[in-house]
Each structure stands twice: as structure tokens, then as C-alpha cells.
PDB file of C-alpha atoms in Angstrom:
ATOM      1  CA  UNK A   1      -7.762  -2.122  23.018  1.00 48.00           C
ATOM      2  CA  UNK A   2      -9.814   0.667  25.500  1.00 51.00           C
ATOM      3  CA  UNK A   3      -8.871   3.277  26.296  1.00 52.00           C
ATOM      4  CA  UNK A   4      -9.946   5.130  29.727  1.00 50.00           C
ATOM      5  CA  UNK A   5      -8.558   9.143  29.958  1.00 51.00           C
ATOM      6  CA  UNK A   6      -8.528   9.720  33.635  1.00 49.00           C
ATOM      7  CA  UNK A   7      -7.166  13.433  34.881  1.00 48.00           C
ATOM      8  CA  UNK A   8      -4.172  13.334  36.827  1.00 47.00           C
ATOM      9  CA  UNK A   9      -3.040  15.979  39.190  1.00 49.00           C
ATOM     10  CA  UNK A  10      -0.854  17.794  36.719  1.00 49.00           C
ATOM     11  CA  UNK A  11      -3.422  19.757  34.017  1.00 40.00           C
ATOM     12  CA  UNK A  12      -0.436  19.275  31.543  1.00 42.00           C
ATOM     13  CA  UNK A  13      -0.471  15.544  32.338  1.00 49.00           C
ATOM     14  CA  UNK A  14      -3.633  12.670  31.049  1.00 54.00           C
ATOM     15  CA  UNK A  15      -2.963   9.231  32.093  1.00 54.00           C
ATOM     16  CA  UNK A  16      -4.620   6.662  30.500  1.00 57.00           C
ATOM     17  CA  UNK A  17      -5.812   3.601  31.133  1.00 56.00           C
ATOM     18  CA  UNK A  18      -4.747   0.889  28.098  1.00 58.00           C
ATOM     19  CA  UNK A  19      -6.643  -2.071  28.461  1.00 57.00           C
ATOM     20  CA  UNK A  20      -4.419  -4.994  26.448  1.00 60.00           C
ATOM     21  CA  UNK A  21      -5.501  -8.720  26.191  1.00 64.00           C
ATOM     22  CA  UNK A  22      -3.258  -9.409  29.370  1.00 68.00           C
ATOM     23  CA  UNK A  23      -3.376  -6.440  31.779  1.00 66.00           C
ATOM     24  CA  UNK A  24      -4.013  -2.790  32.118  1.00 62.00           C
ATOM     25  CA  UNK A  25      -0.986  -0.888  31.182  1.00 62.00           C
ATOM     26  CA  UNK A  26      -1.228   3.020  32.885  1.00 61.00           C
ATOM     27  CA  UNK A  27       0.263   5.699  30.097  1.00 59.00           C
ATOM     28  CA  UNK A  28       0.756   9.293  30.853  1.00 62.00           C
ATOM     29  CA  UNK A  29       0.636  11.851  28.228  1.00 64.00           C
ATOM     30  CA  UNK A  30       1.527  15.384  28.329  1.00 64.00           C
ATOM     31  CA  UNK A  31      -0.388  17.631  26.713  1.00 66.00           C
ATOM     32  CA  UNK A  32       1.997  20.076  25.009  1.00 70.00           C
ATOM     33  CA  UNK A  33       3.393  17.337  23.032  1.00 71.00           C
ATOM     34  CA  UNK A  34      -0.135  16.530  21.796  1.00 75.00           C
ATOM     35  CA  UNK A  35      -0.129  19.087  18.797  1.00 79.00           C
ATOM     36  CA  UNK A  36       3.339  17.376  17.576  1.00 80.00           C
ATOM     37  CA  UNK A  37       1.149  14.421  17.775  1.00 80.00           C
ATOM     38  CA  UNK A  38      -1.516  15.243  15.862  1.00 84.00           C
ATOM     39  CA  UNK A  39       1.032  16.838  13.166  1.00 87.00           C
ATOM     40  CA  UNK A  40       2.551  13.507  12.982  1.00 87.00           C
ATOM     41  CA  UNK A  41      -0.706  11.363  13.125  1.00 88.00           C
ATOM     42  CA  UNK A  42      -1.572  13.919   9.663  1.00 91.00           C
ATOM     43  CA  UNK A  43       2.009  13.580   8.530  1.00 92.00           C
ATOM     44  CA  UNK A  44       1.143   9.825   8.770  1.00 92.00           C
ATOM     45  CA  UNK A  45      -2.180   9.614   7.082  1.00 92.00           C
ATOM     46  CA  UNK A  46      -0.769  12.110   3.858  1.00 93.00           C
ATOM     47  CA  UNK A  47       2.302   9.794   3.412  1.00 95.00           C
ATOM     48  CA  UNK A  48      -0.388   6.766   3.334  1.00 94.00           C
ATOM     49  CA  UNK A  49      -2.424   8.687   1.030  1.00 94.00           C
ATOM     50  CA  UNK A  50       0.415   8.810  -0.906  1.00 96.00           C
ATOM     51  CA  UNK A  51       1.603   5.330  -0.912  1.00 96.00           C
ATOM     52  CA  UNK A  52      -1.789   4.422  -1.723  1.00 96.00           C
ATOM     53  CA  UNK A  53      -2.325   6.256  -4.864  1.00 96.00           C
ATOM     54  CA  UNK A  54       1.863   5.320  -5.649  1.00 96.00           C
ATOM     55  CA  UNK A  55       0.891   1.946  -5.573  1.00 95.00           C
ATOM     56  CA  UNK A  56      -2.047   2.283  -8.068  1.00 96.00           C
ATOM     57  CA  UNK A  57      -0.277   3.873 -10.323  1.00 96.00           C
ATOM     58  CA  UNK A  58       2.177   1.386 -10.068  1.00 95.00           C
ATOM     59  CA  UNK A  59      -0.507  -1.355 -10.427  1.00 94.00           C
ATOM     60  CA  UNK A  60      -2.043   0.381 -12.927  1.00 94.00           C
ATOM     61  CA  UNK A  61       1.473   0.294 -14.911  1.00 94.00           C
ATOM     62  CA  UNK A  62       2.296  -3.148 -13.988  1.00 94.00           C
ATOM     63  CA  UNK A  63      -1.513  -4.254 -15.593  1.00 92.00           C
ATOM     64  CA  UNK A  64      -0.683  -1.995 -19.291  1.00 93.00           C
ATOM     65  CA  UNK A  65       2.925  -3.629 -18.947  1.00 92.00           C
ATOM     66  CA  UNK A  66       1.370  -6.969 -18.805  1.00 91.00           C
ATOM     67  CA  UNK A  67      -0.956  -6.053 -21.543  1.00 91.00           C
ATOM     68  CA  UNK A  68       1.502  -5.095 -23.575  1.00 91.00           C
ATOM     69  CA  UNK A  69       3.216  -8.205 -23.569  1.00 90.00           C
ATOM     70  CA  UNK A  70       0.344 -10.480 -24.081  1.00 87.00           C
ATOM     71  CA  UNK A  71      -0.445  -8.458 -27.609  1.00 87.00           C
ATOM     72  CA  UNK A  72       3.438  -9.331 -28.375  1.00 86.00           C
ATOM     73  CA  UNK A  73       3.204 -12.993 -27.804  1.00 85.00           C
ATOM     74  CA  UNK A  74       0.022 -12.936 -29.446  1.00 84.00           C
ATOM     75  CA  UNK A  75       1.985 -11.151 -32.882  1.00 84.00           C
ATOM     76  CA  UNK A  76       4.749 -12.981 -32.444  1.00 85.00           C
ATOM     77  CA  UNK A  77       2.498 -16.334 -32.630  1.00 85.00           C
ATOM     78  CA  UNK A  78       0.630 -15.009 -35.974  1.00 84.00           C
ATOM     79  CA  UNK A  79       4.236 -14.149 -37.368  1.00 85.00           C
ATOM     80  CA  UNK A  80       5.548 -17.738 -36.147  1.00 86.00           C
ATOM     81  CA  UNK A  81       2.542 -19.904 -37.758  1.00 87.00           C
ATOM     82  CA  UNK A  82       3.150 -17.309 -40.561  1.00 87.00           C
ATOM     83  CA  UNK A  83       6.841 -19.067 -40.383  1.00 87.00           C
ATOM     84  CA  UNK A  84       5.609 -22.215 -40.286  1.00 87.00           C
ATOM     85  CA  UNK A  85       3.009 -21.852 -42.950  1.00 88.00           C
ATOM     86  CA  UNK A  86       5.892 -20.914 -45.495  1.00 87.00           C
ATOM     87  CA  UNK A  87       8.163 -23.510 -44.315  1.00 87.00           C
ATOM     88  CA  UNK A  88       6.055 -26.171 -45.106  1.00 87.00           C
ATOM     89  CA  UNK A  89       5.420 -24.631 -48.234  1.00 84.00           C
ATOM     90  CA  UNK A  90       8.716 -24.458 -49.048  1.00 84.00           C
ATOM     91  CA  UNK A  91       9.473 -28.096 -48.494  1.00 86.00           C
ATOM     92  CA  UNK A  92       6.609 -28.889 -50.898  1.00 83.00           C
ATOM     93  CA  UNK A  93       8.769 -27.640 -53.179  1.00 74.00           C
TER      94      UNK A  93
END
């Protein structure tokens, strides 16, 4: 998407051009609201930031959890050939 800023009569006003794959859409901005903008556009990027490092924590958790769990299947195989081990040598008896 381009974008053409093109002064309108109104200093408080900007219209731009949006070129989109079909046609040129006109948009007109005013430029008191472009601080609110900007706050939002920051508010935006921390709350991405954010998500972003939630995420690899969460990741991060998910990957020990997982860990975890293949150690515990790995015991609990030892323990049940361990099992089976005296089983058998039980039944010798």
C-alpha cells in the first residue's frame, strides 16, 4: 500500500492518498488527533512487546514441562524393567 500526503485547505486537515490493489481510496486526517495516535501506535507496540516476551516465557515453560516429563517416563521405564526383571525372577522360583 502507498501512501501520498497531499495538503488540503484546512492546516488541521492531511488527506491522503491510499493506493490499494483495486483503487485509490482518499483519507483525511486531522491533525490534533495525531498525538492520540501516536500514543496508541506506542500503546500498541509495548503491549506486543509484551506478548512477545509472555509467550517465551510461556514457551520456555512449556519446553522444561516437557522435559520434565520425558525424565519421568524415562524413570518410570528403569523402575518397570526393574519390575519385570524381578518378576521373572520370581517365577524361576
Amino acid at each position: 500500500m502507498l501512501r501520498f500526503p497531499v495538503k488540503s485547505s484546512s492546516l488541521s486537515d492531511l488527506t491522503e492518498t491510499v493506493l490499494t490493489k483495486d483503487k485509490p481510496i482518499h483519507v483525511t486526517r486531522n491533525r490534533k488527533a495525531e498525538p492520540v495516535l501516536e500514543a496508541i501506535e506506542t500503546l500498541t507496540a509495548d503491549m506486543n512487546s509484551q506478548f512477545k516476551k509472555m509467550r517465551e516465557q510461556f514457551t520456555s515453560k512449556f519446553d522444561e514441562l516437557k522435559m520434565e516429563m520425558v525424565s519421568r517416563d524415562a524413570v518410570n521405564e528403569i523402575k518397570f524393567e526393574e519390575l519385570a526383571t524381578k518378576v521373572e525372577d520370581l517365577q524361576k522360583i
